[in-house]
XYZ file of C-alpha atoms in Angstrom:
752
model
C 28.551 22.022 16.661
C 27.571 18.460 17.418
C 26.813 16.301 20.411
C 26.247 12.623 21.065
C 23.527 10.868 23.038
C 23.934 7.246 24.023
C 21.069 4.879 24.723
C 20.877 1.337 26.010
C 18.197 -1.188 25.153
C 17.438 -4.317 27.136
C 17.485 -7.288 24.753
C 17.200 -10.083 27.319
C 14.597 -12.611 26.156
C 13.740 -10.401 23.178
C 15.077 -12.252 20.137
C 14.254 -11.199 16.601
C 14.205 -7.953 14.645
C 13.975 -4.581 16.380
C 13.853 -1.018 15.131
C 15.138 2.092 16.900
C 13.772 5.446 15.721
C 15.154 8.843 16.720
C 13.151 12.062 16.341
C 14.673 15.468 16.995
C 12.597 18.459 18.056
C 9.391 16.351 18.050
C 7.216 19.128 19.416
C 8.487 21.679 16.932
C 9.536 24.036 19.726
C 12.690 25.011 17.851
C 12.456 26.941 14.595
C 14.358 25.132 11.835
C 14.892 25.802 8.154
C 14.552 22.112 7.299
C 12.664 19.483 9.281
C 13.173 16.647 6.810
C 16.407 15.486 8.454
C 15.068 15.334 12.012
C 14.313 11.633 12.088
C 16.204 8.436 11.466
C 15.742 4.769 12.218
C 17.850 1.655 12.257
C 17.018 -2.018 12.544
C 18.995 -4.643 14.383
C 18.603 -8.336 15.094
C 18.914 -9.996 18.482
C 19.999 -13.587 18.061
C 18.733 -16.263 20.418
C 20.892 -18.910 22.064
C 17.844 -20.843 23.273
C 16.135 -23.917 21.885
C 12.415 -23.432 21.144
C 9.789 -26.155 21.054
C 8.285 -26.866 17.637
C 6.482 -30.126 18.365
C 4.739 -30.148 20.761
C 3.458 -26.711 19.863
C 3.818 -24.203 22.663
C 0.557 -23.954 24.601
C -1.149 -26.747 22.645
C -1.749 -30.370 23.561
C 0.352 -33.059 21.932
C 0.114 -36.697 20.979
C 3.148 -38.306 19.398
C 6.595 -39.696 20.018
C 8.739 -37.144 18.163
C 9.985 -34.156 20.146
C 11.299 -31.423 17.838
C 13.256 -28.329 18.865
C 14.133 -25.263 16.832
C 17.870 -24.682 17.128
C 19.327 -21.390 18.417
C 19.486 -18.667 15.784
C 22.999 -17.572 16.708
C 26.111 -19.708 16.708
C 26.805 -21.340 20.098
C 29.937 -20.320 21.965
C 31.081 -23.922 22.096
C 31.575 -26.437 19.308
C 29.283 -28.950 21.018
C 27.372 -31.177 18.622
C 25.246 -33.155 21.109
C 21.915 -31.877 22.412
C 20.466 -33.136 25.687
C 16.753 -33.371 26.538
C 15.165 -34.100 29.919
C 11.463 -34.953 30.323
C 9.555 -35.323 33.587
C 6.013 -35.101 34.902
C 7.202 -32.837 37.733
C 8.942 -29.501 37.465
C 11.592 -30.677 39.935
C 12.783 -33.322 37.452
C 12.972 -35.868 40.247
C 12.056 -38.801 37.974
C 13.616 -37.528 34.782
C 13.944 -39.302 31.433
C 17.214 -38.442 29.650
C 17.636 -38.239 25.869
C 20.608 -37.203 23.734
C 20.982 -36.730 19.993
C 23.180 -34.954 17.447
C 22.438 -31.323 16.656
C 20.399 -31.207 13.458
C 20.221 -28.648 10.674
C 18.022 -25.791 11.972
C 15.912 -28.298 13.971
C 16.878 -31.144 16.308
C 14.648 -34.201 16.687
C 14.294 -36.685 19.556
C 12.408 -39.976 19.625
C 10.869 -39.916 23.113
C 8.715 -43.018 22.709
C 5.238 -43.362 24.193
C 4.404 -40.657 26.734
C 1.686 -40.916 29.377
C -1.654 -39.709 28.044
C -3.441 -36.684 29.531
C -0.383 -35.751 31.528
C 1.558 -32.548 31.937
C 5.237 -32.846 31.085
C 8.099 -30.502 31.784
C 11.147 -30.368 29.527
C 14.576 -28.818 29.473
C 17.118 -28.981 26.665
C 20.517 -27.625 25.725
C 24.168 -28.311 25.159
C 26.224 -29.985 27.842
C 27.341 -27.388 30.374
C 25.254 -24.654 28.758
C 22.096 -22.831 29.776
C 19.082 -25.104 29.450
C 15.943 -23.971 27.652
C 12.750 -25.205 29.251
C 9.014 -25.451 28.859
C 5.932 -27.538 29.505
C 3.167 -29.244 27.535
C 0.099 -31.447 27.966
C -0.246 -34.812 26.289
C -3.544 -35.880 24.810
C -5.182 -38.994 23.443
C -6.708 -36.913 20.658
C -4.956 -36.568 17.335
C -6.460 -33.087 17.035
C -4.362 -30.134 18.104
C -6.092 -28.481 21.034
C -5.745 -25.885 23.739
C -7.638 -26.703 26.903
C -8.029 -26.000 30.630
C -7.429 -29.493 31.918
C -4.966 -28.723 34.673
C -4.198 -26.108 37.292
C -1.161 -24.728 35.457
C -3.242 -23.757 32.446
C -5.936 -22.358 34.744
C -3.326 -20.272 36.558
C -2.523 -18.406 33.357
C -6.038 -16.978 33.202
C -7.137 -13.632 34.602
C -9.888 -13.923 37.219
C -12.374 -11.174 38.067
C -14.760 -12.090 40.929
C -14.092 -15.699 40.020
C -11.899 -18.504 41.285
C -10.619 -21.892 40.180
C -10.942 -24.991 42.346
C -9.457 -28.264 41.180
C -12.567 -30.322 42.011
C -15.059 -27.837 40.588
C -13.452 -25.757 37.857
C -14.022 -22.046 37.495
C -16.907 -20.343 39.297
C -17.937 -17.107 40.985
C -15.943 -16.395 44.108
C -17.042 -15.570 47.658
C -15.342 -13.028 49.861
C -15.762 -11.141 53.091
C -17.082 -7.632 52.714
C -16.916 -5.128 55.524
C -20.052 -3.303 56.648
C -19.752 -0.160 58.768
C -22.839 1.735 59.975
C -22.576 5.045 61.863
C -25.515 6.782 63.585
C -25.261 10.087 65.445
C -28.031 12.121 67.043
C -28.331 15.866 66.846
C -25.901 16.596 69.669
C -23.400 13.947 68.558
C -22.856 15.107 64.985
C -26.214 14.678 63.268
C -24.567 12.339 60.773
C -25.134 8.887 59.345
C -23.384 6.543 56.895
C -23.625 2.983 55.585
C -20.313 1.775 54.173
C -20.308 -1.517 52.251
C -16.883 -2.753 51.265
C -15.471 0.716 51.999
C -18.018 2.658 49.952
C -20.646 4.874 51.624
C -23.954 4.136 49.908
C -25.529 7.231 51.489
C -24.069 9.820 49.187
C -25.661 12.600 51.270
C -27.273 12.861 54.713
C -29.165 16.033 53.782
C -32.901 15.454 54.139
C -32.374 12.125 55.933
C -33.450 13.186 59.427
C -35.229 10.387 61.211
C -34.734 6.711 60.384
C -33.027 5.607 57.147
C -33.492 2.055 55.842
C -30.983 0.544 53.356
C -32.118 -2.757 51.804
C -29.170 -4.871 50.605
C -28.916 -8.170 48.759
C -28.144 -10.901 51.253
C -25.948 -12.715 48.711
C -23.679 -10.009 47.313
C -24.569 -6.978 49.516
C -25.609 -4.908 46.524
C -28.020 -2.087 47.446
C -31.636 -2.753 46.504
C -33.403 0.247 48.042
C -32.810 3.273 50.281
C -35.664 5.012 52.139
C -35.622 7.791 54.760
C -38.536 8.520 57.151
C -38.540 11.830 59.108
C -40.278 10.582 62.272
C -39.309 13.833 64.043
C -41.501 15.845 61.677
C -44.771 13.846 61.837
C -46.515 10.735 63.045
C -47.504 9.957 59.438
C -43.870 9.314 58.601
C -43.770 6.795 61.429
C -46.863 5.124 59.933
C -45.165 5.037 56.528
C -42.070 3.487 58.096
C -44.171 0.800 59.742
C -45.987 -0.050 56.529
C -42.735 -0.159 54.512
C -41.006 -2.488 56.947
C -43.981 -4.787 57.245
C -44.108 -5.059 53.447
C -40.535 -6.303 53.096
C -40.189 -10.082 52.648
C -38.904 -12.311 55.407
C -35.085 -12.601 55.518
C -34.695 -9.213 53.877
C -31.310 -7.856 54.935
C -31.365 -4.191 55.946
C -29.242 -1.553 57.598
C -31.264 0.908 59.746
C -29.937 3.992 61.487
C -30.972 7.239 63.165
C -29.741 10.547 61.808
C -30.282 13.708 63.893
C -33.569 12.806 65.744
C -36.123 9.991 65.230
C -37.825 9.254 68.582
C -40.302 12.149 68.861
C -43.117 10.659 66.734
C -41.873 7.061 66.520
C -45.062 5.300 67.605
C -45.523 1.789 68.937
C -46.448 0.349 65.530
C -43.222 1.601 63.993
C -41.181 0.314 66.916
C -42.921 -3.076 66.614
C -42.134 -3.211 62.906
C -38.463 -2.612 63.689
C -38.559 -5.466 66.206
C -39.256 -7.811 63.265
C -35.465 -7.592 62.743
C -34.857 -8.685 66.359
C -34.116 -5.228 67.802
C -33.712 -5.137 71.558
C -32.915 -1.396 71.845
C -35.618 0.280 69.774
C -37.991 0.647 72.733
C -35.227 2.491 74.617
C -34.704 5.030 71.841
C -35.304 8.549 73.217
C -34.934 12.127 72.050
C -31.787 12.608 69.924
C -30.289 9.216 70.820
C -28.015 7.378 68.343
C -29.074 3.917 67.140
C -28.165 1.472 64.305
C -29.131 -2.070 63.336
C -27.958 -4.608 60.725
C -29.945 -7.800 60.322
C -32.448 -10.004 58.516
C -36.200 -9.825 58.919
C -37.574 -12.682 60.996
C -34.403 -13.359 62.979
C -34.781 -13.317 66.755
C -31.714 -11.153 67.122
C -30.056 -8.871 64.604
C -26.640 -9.513 63.185
C -25.492 -6.333 64.887
C -27.195 -3.521 66.875
C -25.745 -0.402 68.523
C -27.398 2.149 70.846
C -25.862 5.245 72.506
C -27.651 7.907 74.570
C -27.606 11.496 73.404
C -24.389 13.368 74.125
C -22.527 10.089 74.702
C -21.287 9.678 71.139
C -22.075 7.787 67.970
C -23.632 4.340 67.604
C -21.266 2.344 65.358
C -21.573 -1.137 63.831
C -18.508 -2.831 62.326
C -19.016 -6.294 60.856
C -18.109 -8.461 57.858
C -20.170 -10.925 55.826
C -19.104 -13.704 53.480
C -20.855 -12.834 50.252
C -21.025 -14.432 46.825
C -20.193 -12.377 43.768
C -23.188 -11.941 41.510
C -21.184 -11.693 38.308
C -17.613 -12.087 37.158
C -15.451 -13.339 34.335
C -12.423 -15.426 33.466
C -10.124 -14.282 30.655
C -7.741 -16.695 29.014
C -4.177 -15.978 28.112
C -3.403 -15.094 24.493
C -3.894 -18.254 22.409
C -2.127 -18.735 19.091
C -0.944 -18.292 16.522
C -2.941 -20.782 14.478
C -3.437 -21.413 10.786
C -7.133 -22.169 11.273
C -9.667 -21.831 14.087
C -12.038 -24.798 14.227
C -14.234 -24.856 17.339
C -14.592 -24.056 21.035
C -16.220 -26.611 23.322
C -17.180 -25.534 26.850
C -17.697 -28.209 29.503
C -19.985 -26.480 32.003
C -22.773 -26.757 34.549
C -25.272 -23.892 34.629
C -28.085 -23.745 37.259
C -31.503 -22.577 36.114
C -31.573 -18.815 36.317
C -27.796 -18.494 36.027
C -25.799 -17.978 32.841
C -22.320 -18.693 31.508
C -21.532 -16.888 28.256
C -18.420 -17.328 26.124
C -16.938 -14.389 24.229
C -14.242 -14.931 21.604
C -11.974 -11.980 20.860
C -9.982 -12.067 17.622
C -6.624 -10.316 17.809
C -4.802 -9.062 14.736
C -1.046 -9.151 14.293
C -0.959 -5.456 15.269
C -2.796 -6.118 18.541
C -6.240 -4.827 17.569
C -9.062 -6.762 19.279
C -12.356 -7.508 17.540
C -15.292 -9.377 19.061
C -15.959 -12.503 17.000
C -18.452 -14.222 19.325
C -20.326 -12.334 22.057
C -21.584 -14.097 25.200
C -22.577 -17.323 23.489
C -24.530 -19.705 25.731
C -23.739 -22.685 23.492
C -21.535 -25.490 24.694
C -20.072 -26.008 21.203
C -19.157 -22.922 19.177
C -18.094 -23.113 15.525
C -15.126 -20.845 14.778
C -14.274 -22.049 11.280
C -15.729 -18.946 9.616
C -13.129 -16.683 11.214
C -9.859 -16.086 9.363
C -6.698 -17.050 11.210
C -4.806 -14.917 8.706
C -6.634 -11.823 9.918
C -6.828 -13.024 13.524
C -3.767 -15.165 14.289
C -4.524 -14.957 18.020
C -7.659 -15.187 20.130
C -8.553 -14.515 23.729
C -11.469 -16.285 25.409
C -13.636 -14.589 28.014
C -16.285 -16.431 30.039
C -18.942 -14.274 31.758
C -20.524 -15.756 34.913
C -23.902 -14.679 36.337
C -25.326 -16.350 39.465
C -28.969 -17.289 39.964
C -31.352 -15.663 42.430
C -30.204 -17.752 45.375
C -26.497 -17.282 44.694
C -25.680 -20.517 42.867
C -22.783 -20.013 40.445
C -22.353 -21.614 37.014
C -19.298 -23.887 36.709
C -16.767 -23.973 33.853
C -15.103 -27.372 34.173
C -13.026 -27.238 30.984
C -12.767 -25.493 27.639
C -11.281 -27.105 24.546
C -10.217 -24.930 21.609
C -9.467 -26.999 18.490
C -7.112 -25.460 15.925
C -4.843 -26.259 13.027
C -1.288 -25.421 14.072
C 0.529 -22.623 12.285
C 3.313 -22.894 9.778
C 6.957 -22.397 10.654
C 9.820 -21.027 8.605
C 13.281 -20.825 10.089
C 16.769 -19.575 9.329
C 19.777 -19.521 11.611
C 23.562 -19.542 11.611
C 23.519 -22.971 9.966
C 21.423 -21.980 6.965
C 22.582 -18.455 6.082
C 26.097 -18.410 4.644
C 28.542 -15.942 3.081
C 31.207 -17.116 0.660
C 33.693 -14.818 2.450
C 33.608 -12.666 5.560
C 36.269 -10.265 4.250
C 36.558 -9.153 0.623
C 38.309 -6.503 -1.422
C 36.040 -3.638 -2.387
C 34.360 -4.434 -5.662
C 34.384 -8.186 -5.105
C 30.752 -9.374 -5.047
C 29.630 -11.232 -1.932
C 27.557 -14.336 -2.587
C 24.910 -15.108 0.022
C 23.185 -18.463 0.347
C 19.932 -18.619 2.330
C 18.280 -21.971 3.039
C 14.802 -21.387 4.475
C 13.623 -24.450 6.369
C 10.032 -25.628 6.649
C 10.196 -28.102 9.564
C 6.434 -28.643 9.741
C 4.336 -31.478 8.330
C 2.667 -29.280 5.709
C 3.653 -27.478 2.527
C 4.065 -23.711 2.781
C 3.274 -21.647 -0.311
C 4.731 -18.381 -1.610
C 7.761 -17.812 0.598
C 9.617 -14.517 0.200
C 13.123 -13.584 1.341
C 14.363 -9.988 1.394
C 17.921 -8.708 1.859
C 18.510 -5.233 3.297
C 21.733 -3.253 3.588
C 21.562 -2.241 7.250
C 24.928 -0.459 7.287
C 23.975 2.198 4.730
C 20.510 3.382 5.710
C 18.335 0.253 5.460
C 18.613 0.088 1.673
C 16.756 -2.832 0.030
C 19.126 -5.140 -1.851
C 16.963 -7.827 -3.407
C 13.762 -9.812 -2.921
C 13.110 -13.332 -4.145
C 10.099 -15.625 -3.853
C 9.657 -19.359 -4.301
C 6.287 -20.865 -5.113
C 6.382 -23.342 -2.221
C 8.560 -25.214 0.254
C 7.640 -28.833 0.886
C 7.187 -30.220 4.385
C 10.405 -30.855 6.290
C 12.410 -29.380 3.410
C 14.350 -26.217 2.636
C 13.849 -23.554 0.002
C 17.160 -22.347 -1.428
C 17.783 -18.689 -2.209
C 20.920 -17.215 -3.796
C 21.837 -13.532 -3.645
C 24.775 -11.398 -4.767
C 25.722 -8.156 -3.021
C 27.913 -5.632 -4.807
C 30.549 -4.067 -2.561
C 31.505 -1.023 -4.652
C 31.438 1.988 -2.329
C 30.822 -0.259 0.705
C 34.276 -0.307 2.294
C 34.384 -0.976 6.028
C 32.077 -2.981 8.284
C 28.863 -4.165 6.621
C 25.669 -5.713 7.947
C 23.005 -7.385 5.844
C 19.597 -8.284 7.255
C 18.015 -11.444 5.902
C 14.230 -11.363 6.358
C 11.952 -14.319 5.666
C 8.313 -13.448 4.979
C 9.009 -9.761 5.757
C 5.348 -8.748 5.367
C 4.317 -11.515 7.808
C 1.741 -12.987 5.467
C 2.398 -16.472 6.858
C 1.286 -17.198 10.428
C 4.099 -18.912 12.282
C 4.889 -20.442 15.644
C 8.011 -18.357 16.090
C 8.707 -15.159 14.134
C 12.033 -14.474 15.893
C 13.888 -16.951 13.667
C 12.677 -15.251 10.474
C 15.507 -12.723 10.549
C 19.247 -13.118 10.549
C 22.058 -10.586 10.585
C 25.169 -11.146 8.454
C 28.342 -9.214 9.249
C 31.343 -8.969 6.951
C 34.153 -6.546 6.147
C 34.950 -4.888 2.835
C 38.640 -4.016 2.554
C 39.472 -0.809 0.768
C 41.868 -1.214 -2.181
C 45.238 0.381 -1.360
C 47.328 -1.025 -4.241
C 48.345 1.476 -6.912
C 47.352 0.811 -10.513
C 50.131 0.435 -13.094
C 50.614 1.698 -16.634
C 52.079 0.071 -19.742
C 52.608 2.561 -22.585
C 53.424 1.493 -26.144
C 54.009 3.393 -29.370
C 52.865 1.425 -32.402
C 52.890 -1.690 -30.231
C 56.392 -1.144 -28.820
C 57.655 0.061 -25.488
C 60.184 2.856 -25.865
C 62.745 4.542 -23.702
C 63.192 8.256 -23.286
C 64.565 9.829 -26.426
C 63.381 7.132 -28.820
C 62.092 8.090 -32.242
C 58.478 7.404 -33.107
C 56.398 7.988 -36.219
C 54.726 11.264 -36.965
C 51.343 9.599 -36.351
C 52.090 7.037 -33.657
C 49.383 4.785 -32.252
C 49.911 5.394 -28.533
C 48.221 2.894 -26.217
C 48.318 3.087 -22.403
C 47.123 -0.085 -20.689
C 45.910 0.461 -17.103
C 46.349 -2.550 -14.822
C 44.847 -2.859 -11.326
C 44.220 -5.605 -8.772
C 40.849 -4.205 -7.690
C 37.708 -5.884 -9.000
C 36.097 -2.460 -9.316
C 35.727 -1.481 -12.978
C 37.142 1.749 -14.401
C 34.455 3.345 -16.504
C 35.038 7.043 -15.946
C 37.450 8.821 -18.359
C 37.989 11.404 -15.611
C 40.130 8.792 -13.832
C 42.878 9.536 -16.378
C 44.614 12.850 -17.067
C 46.553 12.791 -20.370
C 48.572 15.548 -21.966
C 51.094 15.866 -24.824
C 53.544 18.716 -24.564
C 51.418 20.175 -21.765
C 48.192 20.139 -23.793
C 45.358 18.262 -22.063
C 43.859 15.538 -24.234
C 40.123 14.982 -23.846
C 39.187 11.319 -23.508
C 35.477 11.686 -23.934
C 35.481 9.630 -27.105
C 33.988 12.487 -29.111
C 37.245 13.052 -31.041
C 38.829 10.477 -33.401
C 42.365 10.940 -32.052
C 41.633 9.862 -28.437
C 39.589 7.216 -26.663
C 39.066 5.779 -23.180
C 38.015 2.123 -23.378
C 36.892 0.311 -20.177
C 38.429 -3.128 -19.850
C 37.949 -6.240 -17.781
C 40.013 -8.541 -15.624
C 43.391 -7.096 -14.693
C 43.252 -4.646 -17.618
C 40.886 -2.044 -16.228
C 41.016 0.386 -19.143
C 42.888 1.393 -22.282
C 43.803 4.886 -23.440
C 44.256 5.270 -27.209
C 45.914 8.357 -28.767
C 46.503 8.929 -32.477
C 47.509 12.348 -33.764
C 49.943 14.029 -36.163
C 53.086 15.188 -34.384
C 55.605 17.756 -35.596
C 59.320 17.060 -35.876
C 61.226 17.456 -32.661
C 61.075 16.392 -29.033
C 57.753 15.648 -27.347
C 56.525 14.732 -23.891
C 53.607 12.422 -23.026
C 52.202 12.719 -19.478
C 49.625 10.284 -18.037
C 48.257 10.218 -14.493
C 45.578 7.648 -13.584
C 43.514 6.741 -10.550
C 41.768 3.429 -10.061
C 38.121 3.197 -9.006
C 39.185 3.316 -5.332
C 41.063 6.584 -5.827
C 44.574 5.118 -5.740
C 46.979 6.981 -8.057
C 49.444 5.074 -10.206
C 52.203 7.219 -8.700
C 52.611 10.386 -6.718
C 53.381 12.146 -9.998
C 52.342 11.559 -13.564
C 54.179 9.046 -15.714
C 56.156 10.973 -18.341
C 57.566 9.552 -21.594
C 59.873 11.742 -23.724
C 60.253 10.889 -27.399
C 61.297 12.340 -30.724
C 59.610 12.712 -34.065
C 61.476 13.097 -37.367
C 59.385 13.189 -40.511
C 62.327 12.398 -42.804
C 63.339 8.761 -42.971
C 66.807 8.458 -41.371
C 69.131 6.069 -39.606
C 70.594 7.104 -36.254
C 72.876 5.617 -33.645
C 74.085 2.728 -35.787
C 76.388 0.310 -33.922
C 76.800 -3.338 -33.129
C 77.254 -4.976 -29.754
C 79.436 -6.557 -28.636
C 82.202 -5.131 -30.758
C 84.614 -6.829 -31.035
C 82.674 -10.095 -30.831
C 83.686 -13.737 -30.629
C 80.610 -15.591 -31.890
C 77.484 -13.399 -32.189
C 76.716 -9.715 -32.353
C 73.624 -7.495 -32.603
C 73.234 -4.576 -35.001
C 71.299 -1.731 -33.366
C 69.982 1.481 -34.893
C 67.187 4.019 -34.714
C 64.771 4.598 -37.567
C 62.907 7.831 -38.047
C 60.291 8.888 -40.515
C 56.608 8.706 -41.119
C 56.579 5.001 -41.877
C 58.676 1.829 -41.755
C 60.686 0.938 -44.859
C 59.447 -1.980 -46.866
C 62.870 -3.558 -47.077
C 66.061 -3.130 -45.028
C 69.391 -4.899 -45.598
C 72.596 -5.286 -43.624
C 75.603 -6.148 -45.803
C 78.979 -7.235 -44.303
C 82.250 -6.603 -46.203
C 85.865 -7.544 -45.816
C 88.337 -4.665 -45.700
C 89.015 -5.476 -49.348
C 85.375 -4.666 -50.164
C 84.187 -8.177 -50.830
C 80.609 -8.853 -49.584
C 80.586 -11.986 -47.437
C 77.046 -11.810 -45.999
C 73.793 -9.918 -46.461
C 70.946 -9.926 -43.916
C 67.479 -9.245 -45.291
C 65.269 -7.682 -42.567
C 61.522 -7.875 -43.142
C 59.453 -4.788 -42.482
C 57.335 -6.750 -40.015
C 60.315 -6.955 -37.659
C 61.239 -3.270 -37.950
C 60.023 -0.401 -35.791
C 60.309 3.319 -35.923
C 62.741 4.111 -33.167
C 65.113 1.558 -31.758
C 65.769 -1.723 -33.607
C 68.065 -4.678 -32.888
C 69.013 -7.321 -35.497
C 71.100 -10.335 -34.452
C 73.880 -11.987 -36.572
C 75.580 -15.328 -35.864
C 78.956 -14.249 -37.331
C 78.769 -16.633 -40.289
C 79.178 -15.940 -43.995
C 76.899 -16.907 -46.875
C 78.280 -20.474 -46.859
C 77.544 -20.838 -43.157
C 81.159 -20.729 -42.064
C 82.397 -18.617 -39.189
C 84.210 -15.584 -40.434
C 87.857 -15.262 -39.633
C 89.288 -12.962 -37.027
C 89.794 -9.473 -38.268
C 88.196 -6.151 -39.101
C 85.088 -5.895 -41.289
C 82.707 -3.227 -42.519
C 78.916 -3.375 -42.516
C 76.372 -1.272 -44.294
C 72.739 -0.804 -43.262
C 70.599 0.553 -46.077
C 67.046 0.763 -47.396
C 65.084 2.556 -50.083
C 62.381 5.098 -49.225
C 60.479 7.301 -51.649
C 63.029 6.716 -54.444
C 66.002 7.503 -52.231
C 68.491 5.256 -50.510
C 69.220 5.760 -46.835
C 72.337 4.079 -45.520
C 74.959 4.015 -42.768
C 78.403 2.308 -42.677
C 80.243 1.121 -39.549
C 83.161 -1.193 -38.644
C 83.119 -4.397 -36.602
C 85.840 -6.756 -35.409
C 85.943 -10.520 -34.878
C 88.281 -11.822 -32.173
C 88.203 -15.366 -30.960
């Protein structure tokens, strides 16, 4: 039994090489005799129809007049040859500059002239009427290649935690409103209390908090500094302790105070006076089991908030919000890279005394693993040259902000990361070519791969790998060149054998498959080639000769004939297997292994795919040779074997002697069959008149004779070269063999 599952994968904006893996019974819940065939994977390539920026480098500042685009990897739907580029300093393209040029090989270049310095530009490019690719870049007066935070767009790509960006200031700690909710309830109204700051109750438990609880909070960020509870119901001493504690707090200390259960019984005048330092107007009215809460700063004439409710009338509740400054936070950059070398990070910043602004540099490997390269550096200029861009092609920058004691935040005005740009290798539909997209099985496919280096630097040790994606991701070949010069192409030639590959084929071309070279764009390092291999359906043919001559059924051959069967076929596939031929004589199978001297199978070349050689002693009588062959594609020469019937006569004899035409007017041909073990050394044909006078004798050389059928022409002239007269004549064919004469006499007639 079998079943089929179908999956769909979204490939929008995901160009390049992908791999799909399928695992059956991954948890091992099913018992199987063999688990080795439970997984399979296949790779496929998604071609891109978009232009990609090469110079300026994506995400890096640029100074120059040449705008270079990487062409789409897949062939456009149209035959357009002109590429259009629009540049503007606004993303609405309201004051656009138009450029047009001819599509280049793998890359397309525009001369855009002098651009405004320190300006953000937006670009869009494409074929006329097609989808436009687009992007943005910053210009710079510096010749160095840099990433920086000069404008709001680059800032917007960062991740902010308790921080904010303001155009006039840069990045700094943020301020926000935080809600404060204080609930007090006396014994008869719930005997409960809570202080919620930004939704979190800082009193994790009210057990043991009978009396008055004081929560000291930071006036800048509302963080909790201290929590004390004084059971003024239990003793006067606790009221004294409350008074002393409150008096000892500095002026402008922000506190939340509340009653839980009962606090008035032993709350003496000193304690009530201490509470009035926060501007309380209800503390003198507090009575047995009343509810009361206050939120304020010491020394203020009135509190920020105060609530008072008599016993049995409900809870005293304060709801308010304060604008507070975050005490710490961070800004994380977007992923920066790839680069071929990290040089330095320069932070433009303003840090108040007591505050700090640390820079952390995270190195990110090609597999996504993050390592900390620099931790919380307080330096404005950080050297990064010791870190390998090969190991860490990407970095992420994190700035940690810590305010000072009075809430002043450090400022990050700009950050400039100086790098060397990465290399770039590219292939596309223009640079990867097949010599044919449909071939007969066995015909090798020649593949030409031109790998372009469009950058301004030489790239060393470039490898290209070909993989057969249609037959299980089988490696085909790998080649490496020592280097590719700047703005040049490295040329690679491959040959793919198609034997056994009939049907649709796909070859993956991979440049730098191990990703040893850091590049701007890896998606154009792979290309998928599709072609079709036609199965051979033409039958092979046979040409059988005996001692170099073709015969017809019934012909005589020697007792030890040299039988040769030539196998012809149109397929380029070679025939190397003797099992492709089945040979028998008189029903006896002849082995063609080559181990016996009387038979051989010899592979050929070109149209002659193979030769079968037979040489054996045959008895007198009729014989039958049967040969059936298949070519390398499995096509049989015929639906049945080719059969040749022949005769063997060991004694030398003449058979079937006649001339044709007879009568004749000008020329005639003497035909006869020879039998025996060998050809006579000398054969003569003598013509006589009816009176017995010899008028002509033809001397036939042995080199022109054959065992079996022979034909000797005569021009009808006598020894003097004159045409013979009309009439009846006799002719005698004779030869000597082993001391005996063999002859035959027949009549001929001349009529003109």
